[in-house]
Short mmCIF file of C-alpha atoms and ligand atoms in Angstrom, two decimals:
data_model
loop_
_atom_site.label_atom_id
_atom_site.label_comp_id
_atom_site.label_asym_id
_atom_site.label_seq_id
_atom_site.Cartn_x
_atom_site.Cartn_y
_atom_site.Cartn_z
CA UNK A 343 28.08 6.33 -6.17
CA UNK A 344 26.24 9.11 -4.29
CA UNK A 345 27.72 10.07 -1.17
CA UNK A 346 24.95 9.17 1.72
CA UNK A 347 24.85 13.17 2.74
CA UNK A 348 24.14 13.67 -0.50
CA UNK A 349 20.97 12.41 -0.24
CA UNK A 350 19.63 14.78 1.67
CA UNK A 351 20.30 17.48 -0.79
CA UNK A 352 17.58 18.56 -3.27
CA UNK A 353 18.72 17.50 -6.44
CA UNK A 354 17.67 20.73 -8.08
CA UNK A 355 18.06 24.14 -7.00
CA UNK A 356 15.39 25.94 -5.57
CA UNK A 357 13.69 22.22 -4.93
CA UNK A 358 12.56 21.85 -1.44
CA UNK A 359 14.78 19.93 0.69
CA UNK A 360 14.31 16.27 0.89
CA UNK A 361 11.95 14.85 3.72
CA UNK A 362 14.43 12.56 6.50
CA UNK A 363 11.38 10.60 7.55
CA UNK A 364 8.42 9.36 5.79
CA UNK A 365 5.78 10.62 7.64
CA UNK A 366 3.56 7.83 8.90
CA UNK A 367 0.19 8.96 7.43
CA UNK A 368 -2.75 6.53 7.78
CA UNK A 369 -3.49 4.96 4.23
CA UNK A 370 -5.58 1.99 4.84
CA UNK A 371 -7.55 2.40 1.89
CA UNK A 372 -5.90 3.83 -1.30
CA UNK A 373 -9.53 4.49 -3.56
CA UNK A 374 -8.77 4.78 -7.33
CA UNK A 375 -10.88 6.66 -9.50
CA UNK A 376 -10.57 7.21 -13.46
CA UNK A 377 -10.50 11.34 -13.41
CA UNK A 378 -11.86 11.02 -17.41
CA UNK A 379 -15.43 9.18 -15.74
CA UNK A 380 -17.75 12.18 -15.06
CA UNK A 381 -19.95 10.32 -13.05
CA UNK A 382 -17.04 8.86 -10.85
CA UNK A 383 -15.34 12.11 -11.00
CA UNK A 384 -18.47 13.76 -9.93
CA UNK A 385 -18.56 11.76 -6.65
CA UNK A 386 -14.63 12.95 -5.38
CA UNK A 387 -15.80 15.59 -3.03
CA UNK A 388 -18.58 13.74 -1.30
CA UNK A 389 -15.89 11.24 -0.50
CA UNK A 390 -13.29 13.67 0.82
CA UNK A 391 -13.03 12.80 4.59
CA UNK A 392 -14.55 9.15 4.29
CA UNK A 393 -11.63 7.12 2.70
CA UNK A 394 -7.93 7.67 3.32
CA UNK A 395 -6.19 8.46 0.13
CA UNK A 396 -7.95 9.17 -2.77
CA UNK A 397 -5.83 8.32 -6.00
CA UNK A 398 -7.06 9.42 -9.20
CA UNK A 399 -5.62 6.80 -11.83
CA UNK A 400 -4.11 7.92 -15.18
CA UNK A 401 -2.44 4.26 -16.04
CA UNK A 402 -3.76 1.53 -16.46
CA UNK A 403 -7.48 1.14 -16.85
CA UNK A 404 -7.90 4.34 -18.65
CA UNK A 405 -7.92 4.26 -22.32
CA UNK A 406 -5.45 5.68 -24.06
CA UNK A 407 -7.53 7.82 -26.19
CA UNK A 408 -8.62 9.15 -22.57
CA UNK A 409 -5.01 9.63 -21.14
CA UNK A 410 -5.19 13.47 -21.80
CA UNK A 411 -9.23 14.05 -20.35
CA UNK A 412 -7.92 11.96 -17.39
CA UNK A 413 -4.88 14.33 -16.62
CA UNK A 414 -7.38 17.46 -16.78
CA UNK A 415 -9.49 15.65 -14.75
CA UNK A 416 -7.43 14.97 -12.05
CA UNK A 417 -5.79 18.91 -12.20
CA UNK A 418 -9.26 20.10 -11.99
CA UNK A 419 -10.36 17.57 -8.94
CA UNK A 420 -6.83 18.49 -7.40
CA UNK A 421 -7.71 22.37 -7.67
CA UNK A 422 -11.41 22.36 -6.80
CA UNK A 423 -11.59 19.80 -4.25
CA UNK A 424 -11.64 21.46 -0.48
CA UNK A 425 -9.64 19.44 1.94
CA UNK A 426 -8.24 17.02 -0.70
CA UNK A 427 -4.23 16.65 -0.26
CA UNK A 428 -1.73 18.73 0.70
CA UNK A 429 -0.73 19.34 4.34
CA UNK A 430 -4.36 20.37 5.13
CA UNK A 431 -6.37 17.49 3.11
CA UNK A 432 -8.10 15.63 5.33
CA UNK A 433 -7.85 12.45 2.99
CA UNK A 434 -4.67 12.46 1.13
CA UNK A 435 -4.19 13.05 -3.02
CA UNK A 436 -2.31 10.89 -4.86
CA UNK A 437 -2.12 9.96 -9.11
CA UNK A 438 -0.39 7.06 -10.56
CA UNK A 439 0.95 8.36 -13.25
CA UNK A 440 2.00 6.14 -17.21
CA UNK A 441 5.10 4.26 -17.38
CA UNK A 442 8.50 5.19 -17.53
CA UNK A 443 7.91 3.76 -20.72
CA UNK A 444 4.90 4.92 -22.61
CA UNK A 445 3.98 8.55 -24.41
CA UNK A 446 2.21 9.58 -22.05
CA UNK A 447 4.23 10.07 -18.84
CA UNK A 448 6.47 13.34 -19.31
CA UNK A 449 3.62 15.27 -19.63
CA UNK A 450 1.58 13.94 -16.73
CA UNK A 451 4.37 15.12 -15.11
CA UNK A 452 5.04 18.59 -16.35
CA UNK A 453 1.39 19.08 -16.30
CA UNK A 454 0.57 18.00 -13.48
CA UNK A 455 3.29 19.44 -10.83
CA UNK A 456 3.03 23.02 -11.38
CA UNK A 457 -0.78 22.63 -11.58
CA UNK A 458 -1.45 20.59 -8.61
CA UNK A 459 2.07 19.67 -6.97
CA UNK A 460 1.24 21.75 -3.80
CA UNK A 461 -1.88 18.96 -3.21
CA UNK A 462 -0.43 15.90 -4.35
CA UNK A 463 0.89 13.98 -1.61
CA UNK A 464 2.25 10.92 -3.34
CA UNK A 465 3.00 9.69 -7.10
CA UNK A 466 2.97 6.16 -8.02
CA UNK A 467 5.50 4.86 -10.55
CA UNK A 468 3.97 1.79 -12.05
CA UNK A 469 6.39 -1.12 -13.63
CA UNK A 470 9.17 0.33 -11.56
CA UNK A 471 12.67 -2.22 -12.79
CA UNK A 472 15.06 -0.64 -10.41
CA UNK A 473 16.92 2.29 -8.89
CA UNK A 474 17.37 3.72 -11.85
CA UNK A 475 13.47 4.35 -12.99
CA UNK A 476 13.20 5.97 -9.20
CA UNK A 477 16.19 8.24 -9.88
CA UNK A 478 14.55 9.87 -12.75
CA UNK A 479 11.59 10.33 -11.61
CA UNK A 480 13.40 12.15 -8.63
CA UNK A 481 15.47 14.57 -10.77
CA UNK A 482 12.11 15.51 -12.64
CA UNK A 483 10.22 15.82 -10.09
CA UNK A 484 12.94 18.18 -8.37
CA UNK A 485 13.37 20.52 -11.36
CA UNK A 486 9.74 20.67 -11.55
CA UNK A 487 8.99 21.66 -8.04
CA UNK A 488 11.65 24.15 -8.35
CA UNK A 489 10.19 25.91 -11.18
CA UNK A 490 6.88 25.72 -9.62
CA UNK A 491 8.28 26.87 -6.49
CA UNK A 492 6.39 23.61 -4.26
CA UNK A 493 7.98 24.00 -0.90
CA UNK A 494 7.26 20.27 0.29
CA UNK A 495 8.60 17.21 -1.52
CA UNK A 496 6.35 14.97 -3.58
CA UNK A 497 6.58 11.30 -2.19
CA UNK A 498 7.10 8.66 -4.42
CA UNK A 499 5.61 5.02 -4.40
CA UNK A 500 6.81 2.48 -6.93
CA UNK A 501 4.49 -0.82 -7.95
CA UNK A 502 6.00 -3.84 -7.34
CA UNK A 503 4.61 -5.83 -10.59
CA UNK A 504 8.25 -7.00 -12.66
CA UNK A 505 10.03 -9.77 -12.12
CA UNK A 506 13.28 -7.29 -12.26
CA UNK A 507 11.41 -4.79 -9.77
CA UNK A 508 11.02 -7.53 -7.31
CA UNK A 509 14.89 -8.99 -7.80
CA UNK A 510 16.36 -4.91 -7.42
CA UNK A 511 13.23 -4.34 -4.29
CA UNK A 512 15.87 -3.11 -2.17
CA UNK A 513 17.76 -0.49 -4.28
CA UNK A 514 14.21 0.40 -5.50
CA UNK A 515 13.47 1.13 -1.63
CA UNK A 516 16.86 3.14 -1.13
CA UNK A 517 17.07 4.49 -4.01
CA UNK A 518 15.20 8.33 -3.11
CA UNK A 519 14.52 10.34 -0.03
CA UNK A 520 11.33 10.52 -1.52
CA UNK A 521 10.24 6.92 -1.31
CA UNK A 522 7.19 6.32 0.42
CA UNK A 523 6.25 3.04 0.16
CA UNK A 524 5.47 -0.34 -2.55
CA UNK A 525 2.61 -1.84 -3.74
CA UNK A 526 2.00 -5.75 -5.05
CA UNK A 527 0.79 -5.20 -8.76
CA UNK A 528 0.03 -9.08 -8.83
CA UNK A 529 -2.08 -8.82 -12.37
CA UNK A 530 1.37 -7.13 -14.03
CA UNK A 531 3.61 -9.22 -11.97
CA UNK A 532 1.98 -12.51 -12.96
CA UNK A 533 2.02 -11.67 -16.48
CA UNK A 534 6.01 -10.63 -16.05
CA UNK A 535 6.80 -14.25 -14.18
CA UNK A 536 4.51 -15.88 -16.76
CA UNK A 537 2.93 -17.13 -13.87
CA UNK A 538 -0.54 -19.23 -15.13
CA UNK A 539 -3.45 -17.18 -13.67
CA UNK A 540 -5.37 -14.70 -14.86
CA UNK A 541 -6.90 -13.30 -11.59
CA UNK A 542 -6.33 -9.68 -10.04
CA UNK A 543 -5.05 -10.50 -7.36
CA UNK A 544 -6.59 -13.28 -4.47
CA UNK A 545 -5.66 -16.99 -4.16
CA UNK A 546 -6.24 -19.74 -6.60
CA UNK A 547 -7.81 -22.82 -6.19
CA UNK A 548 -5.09 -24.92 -8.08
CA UNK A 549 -1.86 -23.44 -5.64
CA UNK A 550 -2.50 -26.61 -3.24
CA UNK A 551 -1.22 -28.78 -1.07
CA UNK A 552 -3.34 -32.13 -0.13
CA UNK A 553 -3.18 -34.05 2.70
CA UNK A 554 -0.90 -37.58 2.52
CA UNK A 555 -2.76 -40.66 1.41
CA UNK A 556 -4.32 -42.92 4.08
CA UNK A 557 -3.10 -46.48 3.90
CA UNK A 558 -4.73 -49.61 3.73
CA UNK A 559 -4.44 -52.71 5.95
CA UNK A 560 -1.66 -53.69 3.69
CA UNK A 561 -0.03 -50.09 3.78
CA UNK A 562 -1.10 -49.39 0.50
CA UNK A 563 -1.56 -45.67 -0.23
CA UNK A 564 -4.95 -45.05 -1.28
CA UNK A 565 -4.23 -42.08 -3.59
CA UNK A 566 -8.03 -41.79 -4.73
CA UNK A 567 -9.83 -41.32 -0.51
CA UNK A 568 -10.77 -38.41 0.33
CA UNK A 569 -8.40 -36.10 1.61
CA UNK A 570 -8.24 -32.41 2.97
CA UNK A 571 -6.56 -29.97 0.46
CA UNK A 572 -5.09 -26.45 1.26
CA UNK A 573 -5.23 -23.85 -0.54
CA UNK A 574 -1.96 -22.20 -0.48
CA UNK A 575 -1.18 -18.27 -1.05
CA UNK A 576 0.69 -17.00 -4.42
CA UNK A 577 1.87 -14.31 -2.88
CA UNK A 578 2.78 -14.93 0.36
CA UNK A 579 6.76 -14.55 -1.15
CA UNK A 580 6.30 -11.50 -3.03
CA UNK A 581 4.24 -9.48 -0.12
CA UNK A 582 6.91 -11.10 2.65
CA UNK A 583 9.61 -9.58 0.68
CA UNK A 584 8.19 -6.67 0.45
CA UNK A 585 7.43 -6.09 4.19
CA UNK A 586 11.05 -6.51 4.88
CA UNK A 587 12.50 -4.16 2.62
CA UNK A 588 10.43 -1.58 3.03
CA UNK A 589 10.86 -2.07 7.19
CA UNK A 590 14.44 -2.17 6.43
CA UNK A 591 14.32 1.43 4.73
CA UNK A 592 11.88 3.19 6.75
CA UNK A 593 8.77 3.38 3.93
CA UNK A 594 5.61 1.39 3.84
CA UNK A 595 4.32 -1.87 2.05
CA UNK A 596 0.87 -2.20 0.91
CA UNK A 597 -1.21 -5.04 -0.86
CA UNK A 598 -2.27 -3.90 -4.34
CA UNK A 599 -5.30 -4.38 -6.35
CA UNK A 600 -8.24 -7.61 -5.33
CA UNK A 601 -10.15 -7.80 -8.65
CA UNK A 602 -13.00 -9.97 -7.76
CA UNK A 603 -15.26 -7.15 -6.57
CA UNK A 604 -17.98 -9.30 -5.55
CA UNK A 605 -16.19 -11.58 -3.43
CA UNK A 606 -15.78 -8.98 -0.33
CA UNK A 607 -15.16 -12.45 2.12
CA UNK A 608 -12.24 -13.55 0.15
CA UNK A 609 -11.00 -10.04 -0.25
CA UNK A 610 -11.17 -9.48 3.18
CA UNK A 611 -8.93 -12.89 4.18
CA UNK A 612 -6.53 -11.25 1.47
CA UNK A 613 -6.38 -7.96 3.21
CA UNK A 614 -5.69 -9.12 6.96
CA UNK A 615 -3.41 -11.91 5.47
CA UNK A 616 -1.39 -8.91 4.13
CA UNK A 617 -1.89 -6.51 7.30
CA UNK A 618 -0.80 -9.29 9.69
CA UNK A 619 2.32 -9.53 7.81
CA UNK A 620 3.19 -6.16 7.95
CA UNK A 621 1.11 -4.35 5.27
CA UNK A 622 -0.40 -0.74 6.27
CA UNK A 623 -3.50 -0.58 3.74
CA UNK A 624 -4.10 -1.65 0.04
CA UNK A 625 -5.93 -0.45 -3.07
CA UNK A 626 -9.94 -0.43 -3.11
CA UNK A 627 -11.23 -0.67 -6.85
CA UNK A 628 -15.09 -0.24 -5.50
CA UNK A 629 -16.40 1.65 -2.61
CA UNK A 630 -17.04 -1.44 -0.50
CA UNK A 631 -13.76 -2.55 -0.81
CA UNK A 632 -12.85 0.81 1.12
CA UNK A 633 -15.04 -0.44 4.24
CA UNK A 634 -13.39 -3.20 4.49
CA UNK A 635 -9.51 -1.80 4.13
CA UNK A 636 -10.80 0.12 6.95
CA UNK A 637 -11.84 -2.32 9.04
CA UNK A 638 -9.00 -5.14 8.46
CA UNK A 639 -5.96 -2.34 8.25
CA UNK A 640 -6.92 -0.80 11.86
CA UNK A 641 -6.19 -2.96 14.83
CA UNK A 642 -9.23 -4.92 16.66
CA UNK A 643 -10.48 -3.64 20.40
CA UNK A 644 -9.04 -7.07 21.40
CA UNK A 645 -5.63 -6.72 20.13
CA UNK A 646 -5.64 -3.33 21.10
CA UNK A 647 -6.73 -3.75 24.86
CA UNK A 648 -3.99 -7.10 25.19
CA UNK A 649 -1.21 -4.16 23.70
CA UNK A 650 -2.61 -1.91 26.09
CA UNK A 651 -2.39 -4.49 29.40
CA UNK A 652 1.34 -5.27 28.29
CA UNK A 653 2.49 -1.88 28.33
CA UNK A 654 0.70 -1.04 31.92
CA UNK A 655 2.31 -4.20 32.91
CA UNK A 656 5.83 -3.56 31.57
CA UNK A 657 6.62 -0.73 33.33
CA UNK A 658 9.75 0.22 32.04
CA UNK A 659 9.87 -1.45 29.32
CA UNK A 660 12.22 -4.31 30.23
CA UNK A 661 12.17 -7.56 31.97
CA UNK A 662 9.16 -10.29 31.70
CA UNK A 663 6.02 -10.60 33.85
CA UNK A 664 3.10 -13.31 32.90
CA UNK A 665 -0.29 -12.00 31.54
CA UNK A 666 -3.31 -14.58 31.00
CA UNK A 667 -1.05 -17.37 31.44
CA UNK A 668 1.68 -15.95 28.76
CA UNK A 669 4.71 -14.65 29.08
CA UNK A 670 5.21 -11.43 27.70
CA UNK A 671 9.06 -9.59 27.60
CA UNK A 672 10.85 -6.58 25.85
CA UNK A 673 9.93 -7.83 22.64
CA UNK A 674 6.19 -8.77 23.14
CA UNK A 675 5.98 -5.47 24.29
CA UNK A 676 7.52 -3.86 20.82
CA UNK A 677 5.13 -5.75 19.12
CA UNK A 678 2.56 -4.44 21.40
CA UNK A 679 3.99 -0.54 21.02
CA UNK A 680 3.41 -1.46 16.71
CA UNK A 681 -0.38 -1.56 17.37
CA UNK A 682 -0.82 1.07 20.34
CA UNK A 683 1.21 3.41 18.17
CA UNK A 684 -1.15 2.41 14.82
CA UNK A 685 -4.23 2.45 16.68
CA UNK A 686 -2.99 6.20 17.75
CA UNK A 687 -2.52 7.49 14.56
CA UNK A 688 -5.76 6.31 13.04
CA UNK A 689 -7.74 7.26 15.87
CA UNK A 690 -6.62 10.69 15.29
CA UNK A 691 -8.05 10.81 12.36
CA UNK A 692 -10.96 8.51 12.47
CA UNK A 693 -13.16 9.89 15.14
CA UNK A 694 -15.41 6.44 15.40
CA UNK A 695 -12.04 4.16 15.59
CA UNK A 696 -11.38 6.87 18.22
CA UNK A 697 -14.44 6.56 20.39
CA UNK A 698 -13.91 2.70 20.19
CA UNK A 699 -10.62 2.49 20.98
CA UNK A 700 -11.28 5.04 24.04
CA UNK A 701 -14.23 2.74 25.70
CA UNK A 702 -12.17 -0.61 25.99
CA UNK A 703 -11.71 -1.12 29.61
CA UNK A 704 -8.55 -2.59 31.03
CA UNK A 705 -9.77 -3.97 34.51
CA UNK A 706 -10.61 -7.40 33.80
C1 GLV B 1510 -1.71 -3.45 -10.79
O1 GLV B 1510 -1.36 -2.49 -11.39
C2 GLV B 1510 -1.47 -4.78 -11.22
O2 GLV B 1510 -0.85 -4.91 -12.29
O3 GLV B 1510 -1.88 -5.70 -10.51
MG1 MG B 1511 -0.27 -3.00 -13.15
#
C-alpha cells in the first residue's frame, strides 16, 4: 500500500505536484456537446461565460466512426476558444473521455494532453469499477503532463454507473489527489443492476408505494377504493451514497444525465431533490436544462437571507438563541455557513446571482 505522504508526490517526474484541495469551483451546470457536430460545435464560444463547465463529450453518444473527428474537435475548440478552461476560463473545460475499456481511450489521452492539457480543467472516466481504473488514469495522465510540461494537475471525475463502481465508491473517491468529484450515470447503472427501466435518468411511475386499504364496517380491507399512491425515487440510494463519500473525501457529487428533455418540471424536482441532498450541479443535455441547473443548484434569496440572520445572530458561533420561533445552535449555523459560503462563490462569478443576493434585506 502507498504510504499517505506519498500521495502528494507526482507520480511522474517533471509532473506537477498534486493539488491538496479540490478547489471548490462553481459547476452547477456541466453542458455536453458532441465536438464532431459542426453546428453544435459552432455554438461553443457564444456560450463561453453563460454556463459553468462546458464538457465536450467523446463517449458515449458519439458514434464510433466519429470518435476520431470528435477528439479534433474538441483540441481545436480547446485551442481557439478565448476564456474557455484553464486558470483564466471563465467557464471551465472539461472532456469525458472512452472507457478504460474500449479502442479508443489511449489516444484521447495522448492526444489530447499535450494539445490542450493546459485548458482542460477536469477529465471524466466513464464506467469507473474501482481504485484501480483511477490509478491508471493517474500515472498516464502524470507522464503525459510531464512530457508536455502542464504545470497544473488535470482533475479527475469518475461516473458512478457499475454496480462494482458503486460497491468500491469509497476507494474510487480516495483513490487520487486528483479526484474531483462523481457523477450518477443512472442509464449505465440501470443496465449494470439489470434494473427494469429504460429511462435516462428521472423517477418512474411503477417505484410506488400506495396508501393502506380503508376498511369496511366489518373491517374488511377494501383493496380495490381509491387510494393515494407515491411515487418513490430510484435513486435516492445511489445519489445518498454518493453525497457521503465524496463529503467524506473532500471532492464533489453531482446528479448525472435527465433524458426526458421536454419534461423541464420533472427535471427540475430531480435536480433540487439531488442539490438538497448534497449535490453541487448536474449534467444539462439541452440548453434549457442549463437554466434550470442554474437556478435549482444556487441557493434561494429565502434560504439565503434565514443563513444570513443566523450568522448575525450567532455571534461567535456557539451557543443557541431562537429566530422566528426556532431554535437555531452551532450546528444550524454550519448548515447555514454551507449556503452563505455557496451563495459566495457563485455570486462571484455570476454577476445577476450577485446583485440578488446583495439586495435581500435583513431587518424584518
Ligand atoms: C451516463 O453516462 C449514463 O449512463 O447515465
Ligand atoms: Mg453512461
Amino acid at each position: 500500500m502507498r504510504s499517505a505522504k506519498d500521495f502528494f508526490v507526482p507520480l511522474a517526474v517533471g509532473a506537477p505536484a498534486p493539488v491538496r484541495e479540490i478547489p471548490a469551483r462553481p459547476s452547477r451546470a456541466i453542458h455536453f456537446f458532441d465536438p464532431s457536430n459542426e453546428k453544435m460545435a459552432a455554438k461553443i464560444p457564444q456560450m463561453v461565460g453563460t454556463v459553468d463547465v462546458l464538457l465536450g463529450n467523446l463517449e458515449d453518444a458519439v458514434k464510433a466512426d466519429n470518435k476520431v473527428a470528435a477528439r479534433e474537435g474538441l483540441i481545436r475548440i480547446g485551442q481557439e476558444t478565448a476564456n474557455l478552461g484553464g486558470d483564466s476560463g471563465t467557464t471551465q473545460l472539461w472532456t469525458r473521455i472512452n472507457s478504460l475499456d474500449s479502442p479508443w481511450v489511449l489516444d484521447d489521452l495522448t492526444a489530447l494532453v499535450p494539445a490542450i492539457g493546459d485548458k482542460l480543467d477536469v477529465i471524466m472516466v466513464p464506467k469507473v469499477q474501482g481504485a484501480e481504473d483511477i490509478h491508471y488514469i493517474d500515472r498516464i495522465l502524470a507522464q503525459l503532463e510531464a512530457k508536455a510540461g502542464i504545470t497544473r494537475p488535470i482533475l479527475v471525475h469518475a461516473i458512478l454507473e457499475t454496480a462494482r463502481g458503486v460497491n468500491n465508491i469509497e476507494e474510487i473517491c480516495a483513490a487520487s489527489p486528483r479526484m474531483q468529484g462523481l457523477s450518477l450515470g443512472p442509464a449505465d447503472l440501470a443496465a449494470d443492476r439489470r434494473m427494469k427501466t429504460t429511462r435516462v435518468g428521472g423517477g418512474h411511475p411503477g417505484y410506488l408505494v400506495r396508501q393502506d386499504p380503508p376498511k369496511d364496517a366489518l373491517g374488511v380491507s377494501q383493496i380495490d377504493a381509491s387510494r393515494a399512491i407515491y411515487q418513490q425515487d430510484l435513486w435516492h440510494y445511489t445519489i445518498s451514497r454518493m453525497v457521503d463519500a465524496c463529503a467524506a473525501n473532500g471532492i464533489y457529487p453531482y446528479y448525472g444525465p435527465f433524458g426526458d428533455i421536454a419534461d423541464v418540471v420533472a427535471c427540475e424536482d430531480q435536480f433540487r431533490n439531488a442539490f438538497l441532498l448534497g449535490c453541487v450541479g448536474t449534467w444539462s443535455l439541452h440548453p434549457k436544462q442549463i437554466a434550470i441547473a442554474n437556478r435549482v443548484f444556487s441557493p434561494s434569496v429565502e434560504d439565503i437571507r434565514h443563513a444570513r440572520l443566523v450568522v448575525a445572530a450567532m455571534g461567535d458561533g456557539t451557543g443557541a438563541v431562537m429566530l422566528d420561533g426556532k431554535m437555531e445552535d452551532d450546528a444550524s449555523l454550519k448548515q447555514c455557513l454551507v449556503l452563505v459560503r455557496l451563495a459566495e462563490q457563485l455570486a462571484a462569478i455570476d454577476p445577476e446571482l450577485k446583485a440578488t443576493y446583495d439586495a435581500i434585506e435583513l431587518d424584518n
